[in-house]
PDB file of C-alpha atoms and ligand atoms in Angstrom:
ATOM      1  CA  MET A   1      85.341  91.755 106.137  1.00 77.00           C
ATOM      2  CA  SER A   2      85.911  88.311 105.460  1.00 88.00           C
ATOM      3  CA  LEU A   3      87.748  86.964 102.329  1.00 96.00           C
ATOM      4  CA  GLN A   4      85.579  84.024 102.451  1.00 95.00           C
ATOM      5  CA  ASN A   5      85.979  83.117  98.856  1.00 91.00           C
ATOM      6  CA  HIS A   6      87.857  86.271  97.668  1.00 98.00           C
ATOM      7  CA  ARG A   7      90.798  85.406  94.976  1.00 98.00           C
ATOM      8  CA  ALA A   8      94.305  86.601  96.036  1.00 98.00           C
ATOM      9  CA  VAL A   9      97.415  86.754  93.760  1.00 98.00           C
ATOM     10  CA  ILE A  10     100.394  87.153  95.468  1.00 98.00           C
ATOM     11  CA  VAL A  11     103.281  88.000  93.327  1.00 98.00           C
ATOM     12  CA  GLY A  12     106.733  87.171  95.134  1.00 98.00           C
ATOM     13  CA  GLY A  13     103.933  84.210  97.016  1.00 98.00           C
ATOM     14  CA  THR A  14     106.659  81.582  97.131  1.00 98.00           C
ATOM     15  CA  SER A  15     109.105  82.144  99.479  1.00 98.00           C
ATOM     16  CA  GLY A  16     109.947  84.366 102.728  1.00 98.00           C
ATOM     17  CA  ILE A  17     106.887  87.229 103.788  1.00 98.00           C
ATOM     18  CA  GLY A  18     104.960  86.551 100.337  1.00 98.00           C
ATOM     19  CA  LEU A  19     104.891  82.329 101.069  1.00 98.00           C
ATOM     20  CA  ALA A  20     103.651  83.276 104.793  1.00 98.00           C
ATOM     21  CA  THR A  21     101.022  85.367 103.586  1.00 98.00           C
ATOM     22  CA  ALA A  22      99.904  82.950 100.971  1.00 98.00           C
ATOM     23  CA  LYS A  23      98.802  79.943 103.434  1.00 98.00           C
ATOM     24  CA  LEU A  24      97.023  82.911 105.738  1.00 98.00           C
ATOM     25  CA  PHE A  25      95.054  84.775 103.107  1.00 98.00           C
ATOM     26  CA  LEU A  26      94.252  80.495 102.564  1.00 97.00           C
ATOM     27  CA  SER A  27      93.542  80.030 106.355  1.00 96.00           C
ATOM     28  CA  GLN A  28      90.988  83.101 105.581  1.00 96.00           C
ATOM     29  CA  GLY A  29      89.091  81.648 103.358  1.00 96.00           C
ATOM     30  CA  ALA A  30      90.440  82.175 100.231  1.00 98.00           C
ATOM     31  CA  GLN A  31      91.430  81.113  96.947  1.00 98.00           C
ATOM     32  CA  VAL A  32      95.051  81.864  96.898  1.00 98.00           C
ATOM     33  CA  ILE A  33      97.222  82.056  93.142  1.00 98.00           C
ATOM     34  CA  VAL A  34     101.718  82.714  93.572  1.00 98.00           C
ATOM     35  CA  ALA A  35     103.208  83.287  91.275  1.00 98.00           C
ATOM     36  CA  SER A  36     107.575  83.789  90.589  1.00 98.00           C
ATOM     37  CA  ARG A  37     110.162  82.802  88.359  1.00 98.00           C
ATOM     38  CA  SER A  38     111.600  79.670  89.326  1.00 97.00           C
ATOM     39  CA  GLN A  39     109.124  76.180  88.672  1.00 98.00           C
ATOM     40  CA  LYS A  40     111.092  74.485  91.665  1.00 98.00           C
ATOM     41  CA  LYS A  41     110.218  77.221  94.024  1.00 98.00           C
ATOM     42  CA  VAL A  42     106.664  77.782  92.546  1.00 98.00           C
ATOM     43  CA  ASP A  43     106.134  73.111  92.840  1.00 98.00           C
ATOM     44  CA  ALA A  44     107.811  73.522  96.156  1.00 98.00           C
ATOM     45  CA  ALA A  45     105.253  76.608  97.407  1.00 98.00           C
ATOM     46  CA  VAL A  46     102.337  74.453  96.017  1.00 98.00           C
ATOM     47  CA  LYS A  47     103.657  71.411  97.938  1.00 97.00           C
ATOM     48  CA  GLU A  48     103.625  73.898 101.734  1.00 97.00           C
ATOM     49  CA  ILE A  49     101.040  75.453 100.751  1.00 96.00           C
ATOM     50  CA  GLY A  50      98.401  73.019  99.258  1.00 93.00           C
ATOM     51  CA  ALA A  51      95.193  74.202  98.089  1.00 87.00           C
ATOM     52  CA  VAL A  52      96.643  77.232  96.171  1.00 94.00           C
ATOM     53  CA  GLN A  53      96.893  77.612  92.338  1.00 97.00           C
ATOM     54  CA  GLY A  54     101.099  78.859  91.429  1.00 98.00           C
ATOM     55  CA  TYR A  55     102.339  80.120  87.729  1.00 98.00           C
ATOM     56  CA  VAL A  56     105.630  81.106  86.778  1.00 98.00           C
ATOM     57  CA  LEU A  57     106.658  85.135  86.396  1.00 98.00           C
ATOM     58  CA  ASP A  58     108.508  87.296  86.303  1.00 98.00           C
ATOM     59  CA  PHE A  59     107.464  90.703  86.954  1.00 98.00           C
ATOM     60  CA  GLN A  60     110.597  92.272  85.732  1.00 96.00           C
ATOM     61  CA  ASP A  61     109.782  91.296  81.572  1.00 96.00           C
ATOM     62  CA  GLU A  62     106.827  92.940  81.172  1.00 92.00           C
ATOM     63  CA  SER A  63     106.118  90.504  78.000  1.00 96.00           C
ATOM     64  CA  GLN A  64     104.810  87.701  80.074  1.00 97.00           C
ATOM     65  CA  MET A  65     102.689  89.870  82.887  1.00 97.00           C
ATOM     66  CA  LYS A  66      99.209  90.437  80.186  1.00 97.00           C
ATOM     67  CA  PRO A  67      99.218  86.621  79.230  1.00 98.00           C
ATOM     68  CA  PHE A  68      99.497  86.094  83.151  1.00 98.00           C
ATOM     69  CA  PHE A  69      96.723  87.872  84.718  1.00 98.00           C
ATOM     70  CA  GLU A  70      94.444  86.773  81.474  1.00 98.00           C
ATOM     71  CA  LYS A  71      94.852  82.725  82.918  1.00 97.00           C
ATOM     72  CA  ILE A  72      94.489  84.463  86.462  1.00 97.00           C
ATOM     73  CA  GLY A  73      91.632  86.679  85.407  1.00 98.00           C
ATOM     74  CA  ASP A  74      89.151  88.693  88.064  1.00 98.00           C
ATOM     75  CA  PHE A  75      90.633  89.202  91.217  1.00 98.00           C
ATOM     76  CA  ASP A  76      90.214  91.158  94.692  1.00 98.00           C
ATOM     77  CA  HIS A  77      93.497  91.378  96.371  1.00 98.00           C
ATOM     78  CA  LEU A  78      97.589  91.916  94.802  1.00 98.00           C
ATOM     79  CA  VAL A  79      99.868  91.157  96.922  1.00 98.00           C
ATOM     80  CA  VAL A  80     103.708  92.048  95.178  1.00 98.00           C
ATOM     81  CA  THR A  81     106.424  90.749  97.852  1.00 98.00           C
ATOM     82  CA  ALA A  82     108.963  89.410  94.951  1.00 98.00           C
ATOM     83  CA  ALA A  83     112.046  91.207  94.786  1.00 96.00           C
ATOM     84  CA  GLY A  84     115.615  90.493  93.355  1.00 89.00           C
ATOM     85  CA  GLY A  85     117.140  90.410  96.915  1.00 75.00           C
ATOM     86  CA  ALA A  86     120.440  91.775  96.530  1.00 71.00           C
ATOM     87  CA  THR A  87     121.057  95.738  97.979  1.00 79.00           C
ATOM     88  CA  SER A  88     124.086  97.325  97.960  1.00 84.00           C
ATOM     89  CA  HIS A  89     125.632  99.247 100.266  1.00 90.00           C
ATOM     90  CA  GLY A  90     128.271 102.166  99.663  1.00 92.00           C
ATOM     91  CA  PRO A  91     129.162 106.043  99.824  1.00 92.00           C
ATOM     92  CA  PHE A  92     126.801 107.260  96.766  1.00 93.00           C
ATOM     93  CA  GLY A  93     129.557 108.237  94.955  1.00 93.00           C
ATOM     94  CA  SER A  94     131.590 105.474  94.311  1.00 92.00           C
ATOM     95  CA  MET A  95     128.155 103.976  93.207  1.00 89.00           C
ATOM     96  CA  GLY A  96     127.399 102.843  89.504  1.00 90.00           C
ATOM     97  CA  ILE A  97     124.572 104.324  88.548  1.00 93.00           C
ATOM     98  CA  ASP A  98     123.989 100.977  87.145  1.00 93.00           C
ATOM     99  CA  VAL A  99     123.519  99.077  90.337  1.00 92.00           C
ATOM    100  CA  ALA A 100     121.319 101.268  91.678  1.00 93.00           C
ATOM    101  CA  ARG A 101     118.749 101.179  88.415  1.00 95.00           C
ATOM    102  CA  THR A 102     119.841  96.772  88.227  1.00 94.00           C
ATOM    103  CA  GLU A 103     117.509  97.378  92.326  1.00 95.00           C
ATOM    104  CA  PHE A 104     114.701  99.624  90.841  1.00 96.00           C
ATOM    105  CA  ASP A 105     114.392  97.643  88.110  1.00 95.00           C
ATOM    106  CA  SER A 106     113.542  94.739  90.305  1.00 94.00           C
ATOM    107  CA  LYS A 107     111.464  96.425  93.103  1.00 96.00           C
ATOM    108  CA  PHE A 108     110.290  99.570  92.311  1.00 97.00           C
ATOM    109  CA  TRP A 109     109.558  99.073  88.595  1.00 97.00           C
ATOM    110  CA  GLY A 110     108.239  95.138  88.729  1.00 97.00           C
ATOM    111  CA  GLN A 111     105.583  96.474  91.417  1.00 98.00           C
ATOM    112  CA  TYR A 112     104.647  99.646  89.139  1.00 98.00           C
ATOM    113  CA  ALA A 113     104.417  97.116  85.927  1.00 97.00           C
ATOM    114  CA  THR A 114     102.845  94.515  88.363  1.00 98.00           C
ATOM    115  CA  VAL A 115      99.400  96.140  89.060  1.00 98.00           C
ATOM    116  CA  LYS A 116      99.651  97.883  85.206  1.00 98.00           C
ATOM    117  CA  ALA A 117      99.278  94.632  84.293  1.00 98.00           C
ATOM    118  CA  ALA A 118      96.753  92.569  86.705  1.00 98.00           C
ATOM    119  CA  LEU A 119      94.492  95.987  86.750  1.00 98.00           C
ATOM    120  CA  PRO A 120      91.689  95.503  84.575  1.00 98.00           C
ATOM    121  CA  PHE A 121      91.664  92.213  86.511  1.00 98.00           C
ATOM    122  CA  ILE A 122      91.370  93.913  89.728  1.00 98.00           C
ATOM    123  CA  ARG A 123      87.270  94.476  91.776  1.00 98.00           C
ATOM    124  CA  LYS A 124      86.549  97.371  92.580  1.00 98.00           C
ATOM    125  CA  SER A 125      85.713  96.268  96.211  1.00 97.00           C
ATOM    126  CA  GLY A 126      89.497  94.776  95.865  1.00 98.00           C
ATOM    127  CA  SER A 127      93.312  95.903  96.822  1.00 98.00           C
ATOM    128  CA  ILE A 128      96.295  96.513  95.937  1.00 99.00           C
ATOM    129  CA  THR A 129      99.077  96.250  98.885  1.00 99.00           C
ATOM    130  CA  LEU A 130     102.800  96.641  97.780  1.00 98.00           C
ATOM    131  CA  THR A 131     105.944  95.893  99.791  1.00 98.00           C
ATOM    132  CA  SER A 132     108.559  98.385 101.055  1.00 98.00           C
ATOM    133  CA  GLY A 133     110.849  98.602 104.018  1.00 97.00           C
ATOM    134  CA  ALA A 134     111.767 100.462 106.592  1.00 95.00           C
ATOM    135  CA  ALA A 135     114.707 101.231 105.747  1.00 94.00           C
ATOM    136  CA  ALA A 136     112.526 104.527 103.461  1.00 95.00           C
ATOM    137  CA  ALA A 137     111.446 105.607 106.981  1.00 95.00           C
ATOM    138  CA  ARG A 138     114.949 105.183 108.764  1.00 92.00           C
ATOM    139  CA  PRO A 139     117.866 105.660 106.086  1.00 92.00           C
ATOM    140  CA  MET A 140     120.264 104.700 106.841  1.00 90.00           C
ATOM    141  CA  LYS A 141     123.986 106.185 105.629  1.00 93.00           C
ATOM    142  CA  GLY A 142     124.868 104.924 102.904  1.00 95.00           C
ATOM    143  CA  ALA A 143     121.954 102.946 101.483  1.00 95.00           C
ATOM    144  CA  SER A 144     120.758 105.425  99.277  1.00 95.00           C
ATOM    145  CA  THR A 145     119.327 103.217  96.604  1.00 95.00           C
ATOM    146  CA  LEU A 146     117.350 101.114  98.990  1.00 95.00           C
ATOM    147  CA  VAL A 147     116.022 104.063 101.129  1.00 96.00           C
ATOM    148  CA  ALA A 148     115.121 105.797  97.717  1.00 96.00           C
ATOM    149  CA  LEU A 149     113.449 102.435  95.829  1.00 96.00           C
ATOM    150  CA  ASN A 150     111.318 101.856  99.377  1.00 97.00           C
ATOM    151  CA  SER A 151     110.700 105.739  98.931  1.00 98.00           C
ATOM    152  CA  ALA A 152     109.283 105.844  95.672  1.00 98.00           C
ATOM    153  CA  ILE A 153     107.346 102.638  96.371  1.00 98.00           C
ATOM    154  CA  GLU A 154     105.261 103.928  99.188  1.00 98.00           C
ATOM    155  CA  GLY A 155     105.089 107.626  97.357  1.00 98.00           C
ATOM    156  CA  LEU A 156     103.746 105.414  94.372  1.00 98.00           C
ATOM    157  CA  ALA A 157     100.793 104.163  96.092  1.00 98.00           C
ATOM    158  CA  ARG A 158      99.786 107.041  98.056  1.00 98.00           C
ATOM    159  CA  VAL A 159      99.235 107.949  94.544  1.00 98.00           C
ATOM    160  CA  LEU A 160      98.150 104.983  93.483  1.00 98.00           C
ATOM    161  CA  ALA A 161      95.593 105.274  96.180  1.00 98.00           C
ATOM    162  CA  MET A 162      94.711 108.462  94.217  1.00 98.00           C
ATOM    163  CA  ASP A 163      94.276 107.024  91.088  1.00 98.00           C
ATOM    164  CA  LEU A 164      92.948 103.730  91.399  1.00 98.00           C
ATOM    165  CA  ALA A 165      90.081 104.601  94.192  1.00 98.00           C
ATOM    166  CA  PRO A 166      88.224 102.770  94.264  1.00 98.00           C
ATOM    167  CA  ILE A 167      89.565 100.025  94.790  1.00 98.00           C
ATOM    168  CA  ARG A 168      92.535 100.585  97.718  1.00 98.00           C
ATOM    169  CA  VAL A 169      96.350 101.260  97.351  1.00 99.00           C
ATOM    170  CA  ASN A 170      98.574 100.647 100.343  1.00 99.00           C
ATOM    171  CA  VAL A 171     102.323  98.838 101.580  1.00 98.00           C
ATOM    172  CA  VAL A 172     104.272  96.853 103.919  1.00 98.00           C
ATOM    173  CA  SER A 173     107.107  98.227 105.004  1.00 98.00           C
ATOM    174  CA  PRO A 174     109.051  95.211 106.828  1.00 98.00           C
ATOM    175  CA  GLY A 175     111.703  95.740 109.355  1.00 96.00           C
ATOM    176  CA  VAL A 176     113.697  92.861 109.375  1.00 96.00           C
ATOM    177  CA  VAL A 177     112.369  89.178 108.376  1.00 98.00           C
ATOM    178  CA  ASP A 178     114.682  86.058 109.042  1.00 97.00           C
ATOM    179  CA  THR A 179     113.397  84.645 105.167  1.00 97.00           C
ATOM    180  CA  PRO A 180     115.896  82.768 102.087  1.00 96.00           C
ATOM    181  CA  VAL A 181     116.713  86.732 101.286  1.00 95.00           C
ATOM    182  CA  PHE A 182     119.515  85.372 103.640  1.00 94.00           C
ATOM    183  CA  SER A 183     120.550  82.521 103.089  1.00 92.00           C
ATOM    184  CA  GLY A 184     123.683  83.436 100.837  1.00 91.00           C
ATOM    185  CA  MET A 185     124.559  84.287 104.071  1.00 93.00           C
ATOM    186  CA  ASP A 186     126.947  81.393 106.546  1.00 95.00           C
ATOM    187  CA  ALA A 187     124.351  80.092 109.146  1.00 95.00           C
ATOM    188  CA  GLU A 188     127.103  81.283 111.636  1.00 96.00           C
ATOM    189  CA  SER A 189     127.395  85.308 110.242  1.00 96.00           C
ATOM    190  CA  ARG A 190     123.607  85.072 109.812  1.00 96.00           C
ATOM    191  CA  ALA A 191     122.097  83.776 113.252  1.00 97.00           C
ATOM    192  CA  ALA A 192     125.378  86.879 115.119  1.00 97.00           C
ATOM    193  CA  MET A 193     123.611  89.573 112.336  1.00 96.00           C
ATOM    194  CA  PHE A 194     119.957  88.464 113.727  1.00 97.00           C
ATOM    195  CA  GLN A 195     121.263  88.595 117.819  1.00 97.00           C
ATOM    196  CA  GLN A 196     122.776  92.268 117.417  1.00 96.00           C
ATOM    197  CA  ILE A 197     120.002  93.137 116.150  1.00 96.00           C
ATOM    198  CA  ALA A 198     117.377  91.617 117.850  1.00 97.00           C
ATOM    199  CA  GLU A 199     119.576  92.740 121.322  1.00 96.00           C
ATOM    200  CA  SER A 200     118.612  96.505 118.902  1.00 94.00           C
ATOM    201  CA  LEU A 201     114.640  95.976 118.331  1.00 96.00           C
ATOM    202  CA  LEU A 202     112.499  96.950 121.419  1.00 97.00           C
ATOM    203  CA  VAL A 203     110.761  93.833 120.638  1.00 97.00           C
ATOM    204  CA  GLN A 204     113.588  91.631 120.846  1.00 97.00           C
ATOM    205  CA  HIS A 205     113.929  90.091 118.323  1.00 97.00           C
ATOM    206  CA  VAL A 206     113.989  89.397 114.551  1.00 98.00           C
ATOM    207  CA  ALA A 207     110.737  89.019 112.767  1.00 98.00           C
ATOM    208  CA  LYS A 208     109.252  86.115 111.643  1.00 98.00           C
ATOM    209  CA  PRO A 209     107.624  85.997 108.093  1.00 98.00           C
ATOM    210  CA  GLU A 210     103.382  84.827 109.796  1.00 98.00           C
ATOM    211  CA  GLU A 211     104.782  87.879 111.939  1.00 98.00           C
ATOM    212  CA  ILE A 212     104.514  90.417 108.673  1.00 98.00           C
ATOM    213  CA  ALA A 213     101.929  88.244 106.429  1.00 98.00           C
ATOM    214  CA  GLU A 214      99.486  89.325 109.342  1.00 98.00           C
ATOM    215  CA  ALA A 215      99.702  93.032 107.909  1.00 98.00           C
ATOM    216  CA  TYR A 216      98.796  91.875 104.170  1.00 98.00           C
ATOM    217  CA  VAL A 217      95.641  90.015 105.468  1.00 98.00           C
ATOM    218  CA  TYR A 218      94.879  92.222 107.728  1.00 98.00           C
ATOM    219  CA  LEU A 219      94.837  95.681 104.844  1.00 98.00           C
ATOM    220  CA  ALA A 220      93.364  93.088 102.035  1.00 98.00           C
ATOM    221  CA  LYS A 221      90.635  93.059 104.849  1.00 98.00           C
ATOM    222  CA  SER A 222      89.882  96.801 106.703  1.00 97.00           C
ATOM    223  CA  THR A 223      87.386  98.054 103.791  1.00 97.00           C
ATOM    224  CA  TYR A 224      88.774 102.046 105.459  1.00 98.00           C
ATOM    225  CA  MET A 225      92.383 101.160 105.003  1.00 98.00           C
ATOM    226  CA  THR A 226      94.237 103.370 101.757  1.00 98.00           C
ATOM    227  CA  GLY A 227      96.697 104.618 101.143  1.00 98.00           C
ATOM    228  CA  SER A 228      98.745 103.974 103.802  1.00 98.00           C
ATOM    229  CA  VAL A 229     101.911 102.330 104.990  1.00 98.00           C
ATOM    230  CA  LEU A 230     101.641  99.856 107.696  1.00 98.00           C
ATOM    231  CA  GLN A 231     105.169 100.362 109.849  1.00 97.00           C
ATOM    232  CA  VAL A 232     106.082  96.847 111.278  1.00 98.00           C
ATOM    233  CA  GLU A 233     109.536  96.403 111.875  1.00 97.00           C
ATOM    234  CA  GLY A 234     109.351  95.618 115.886  1.00 97.00           C
ATOM    235  CA  GLY A 235     110.356  99.390 117.322  1.00 95.00           C
ATOM    236  CA  ALA A 236     113.393  99.639 114.570  1.00 94.00           C
ATOM    237  CA  ILE A 237     112.286 103.432 114.151  1.00 91.00           C
ATOM    238  CA  LEU A 238     112.464 103.964 117.759  1.00 92.00           C
ATOM    239  CA  SER A 239     115.505 101.913 118.285  1.00 88.00           C
ATOM    240  CA  GLY A 240     117.246 103.662 116.162  1.00 77.00           C
ATOM    241  CA  LEU A 241     118.366 100.616 113.929  1.00 71.00           C
TER     242      LEU A 241
HETATM  243  N1  NAP B   1     113.939  89.741 104.809  1.00 55.32           N
HETATM  244  C1  NAP B   1     114.109  91.251 105.776  1.00 55.32           C
HETATM  245  O1  NAP B   1     114.040  91.865 105.874  1.00 55.32           O
HETATM  246  C2  NAP B   1     112.818  92.495 104.659  1.00 55.32           C
HETATM  247  C3  NAP B   1     113.090  94.152 105.166  1.00 55.32           C
HETATM  248  C4  NAP B   1     112.410  94.654 104.279  1.00 55.32           C
HETATM  249  C5  NAP B   1     111.743  94.715 103.146  1.00 55.32           C
HETATM  250  N2  NAP B   1     111.560  93.829 102.975  1.00 55.32           N
HETATM  251  C6  NAP B   1     110.634  93.692 101.182  1.00 55.32           C
HETATM  252  O2  NAP B   1     110.359  91.857 101.750  1.00 55.32           O
HETATM  253  C7  NAP B   1     110.055  91.418 100.526  1.00 55.32           C
HETATM  254  C8  NAP B   1     109.427  89.740 100.640  1.00 55.32           C
HETATM  255  O3  NAP B   1     111.102  89.855 101.039  1.00 55.32           O
HETATM  256  P1  NAP B   1     111.258  88.633 101.170  1.00 55.32           P
HETATM  257  O4  NAP B   1     112.639  88.664 102.561  1.00 55.32           O
HETATM  258  O5  NAP B   1     110.504  87.452 101.169  1.00 55.32           O
HETATM  259  O6  NAP B   1     112.204  87.515 100.410  1.00 55.32           O
HETATM  260  P2  NAP B   1     112.161  86.200  99.938  1.00 55.32           P
HETATM  261  O7  NAP B   1     112.337  84.651 100.894  1.00 55.32           O
HETATM  262  O8  NAP B   1     113.997  86.226  99.069  1.00 55.32           O
HETATM  263  O9  NAP B   1     111.082  86.247  98.276  1.00 55.32           O
HETATM  264  C9  NAP B   1     111.049  86.959  97.480  1.00 55.32           C
HETATM  265  C10 NAP B   1     110.138  85.953  96.389  1.00 55.32           C
HETATM  266  O10 NAP B   1     110.139  87.193  95.052  1.00 55.32           O
HETATM  267  C11 NAP B   1     109.920  85.965  94.171  1.00 55.32           C
HETATM  268  N3  NAP B   1     111.362  87.385  93.234  1.00 55.32           N
HETATM  269  C12 NAP B   1     111.926  87.795  92.789  1.00 55.32           C
HETATM  270  N4  NAP B   1     112.350  88.432  92.356  1.00 55.32           N
HETATM  271  C13 NAP B   1     111.004  87.657  90.856  1.00 55.32           C
HETATM  272  C14 NAP B   1     111.689  88.223  89.643  1.00 55.32           C
HETATM  273  N5  NAP B   1     111.226  88.747  88.767  1.00 55.32           N
HETATM  274  N6  NAP B   1     109.420  87.616  88.649  1.00 55.32           N
HETATM  275  C15 NAP B   1     108.498  87.765  90.274  1.00 55.32           C
HETATM  276  N7  NAP B   1     109.140  86.833  90.902  1.00 55.32           N
HETATM  277  C16 NAP B   1     110.278  87.504  91.615  1.00 55.32           C
HETATM  278  C17 NAP B   1     111.403  84.742  94.372  1.00 55.32           C
HETATM  279  O11 NAP B   1     110.884  83.980  93.599  1.00 55.32           O
HETATM  280  P3  NAP B   1     112.119  83.414  92.766  1.00 55.32           P
HETATM  281  O12 NAP B   1     113.212  83.805  92.917  1.00 55.32           O
HETATM  282  O13 NAP B   1     111.100  82.176  92.227  1.00 55.32           O
HETATM  283  O14 NAP B   1     111.470  84.979  91.522  1.00 55.32           O
HETATM  284  C18 NAP B   1     110.299  84.536  96.036  1.00 55.32           C
HETATM  285  O15 NAP B   1     109.591  83.970  95.948  1.00 55.32           O
HETATM  286  C19 NAP B   1     111.198  92.186  99.387  1.00 55.32           C
HETATM  287  O16 NAP B   1     110.277  93.313  98.787  1.00 55.32           O
HETATM  288  C20 NAP B   1     112.242  92.949 100.175  1.00 55.32           C
HETATM  289  O17 NAP B   1     112.945  93.492  99.368  1.00 55.32           O
HETATM  290  C21 NAP B   1     112.324  91.417 103.162  1.00 55.32           C
END
């Protein structure tokens, strides 16, 4: 399948994996719309990508969702890469429930609400691709919220593939990717962390966002893929990372 003249909406398409995905959809001939909360990031993404429409949207604010999709109108492919970023780690017994709820509010409920609001506008021949993370398949001690919410997204996508058919619903599950989500760390610590991760991975490097973007384009194009989780994690699961 070609993406020529297909319309793709990428919520979270102004940074990291979403930005790289927006560029790749565009290079395949799609008309691309990106959205995220910050006007500054939207403007920067539009400038960087070029022929793309950008909108300010907070996927945690349900009142913004319906007007956004009404403005966009009918389209073919929904990709959601948006997420707040913070992921708590620590012993389950000492983690506050509020912290877990905040993370679910962003990554899980945000994706859920986006699909619900977008549904009337997605063409029956189209696709929805959500984003989880390798932690769902390779749980780590002390990462209860991260593992639970990424697993919830994968479970949701499997049932949506049945409920929303013939619209196809899939998930991309990235491993560690060098994106602005790590920009809060100082450069030296980030480089040291990436080096350590790279040495443990089968592919011997931390992913660039462009390597993950390929998966979203593949799932949009592959008319026989639905209900699947595409693991793009450099062998992290086999490495036990
Ligand atoms: N990077 C990794 O190592 C990694 C690993 C596993 C999974 N993932 C997953 O991959 C996805 C993309 O991550 P990334 O590393 O590319 O992150 P990123 O560079 O921080 O990009 C996140 C994007 O989401 C947007 N966003 C955040 N909250 C939003 C909201 N409430 N409403 C609308 N947009 C919102 C951000 O823009 P605004 O700030 O303008 O809203 C930004 O465009 C996330 O689901 C993440 O959990 C990443």
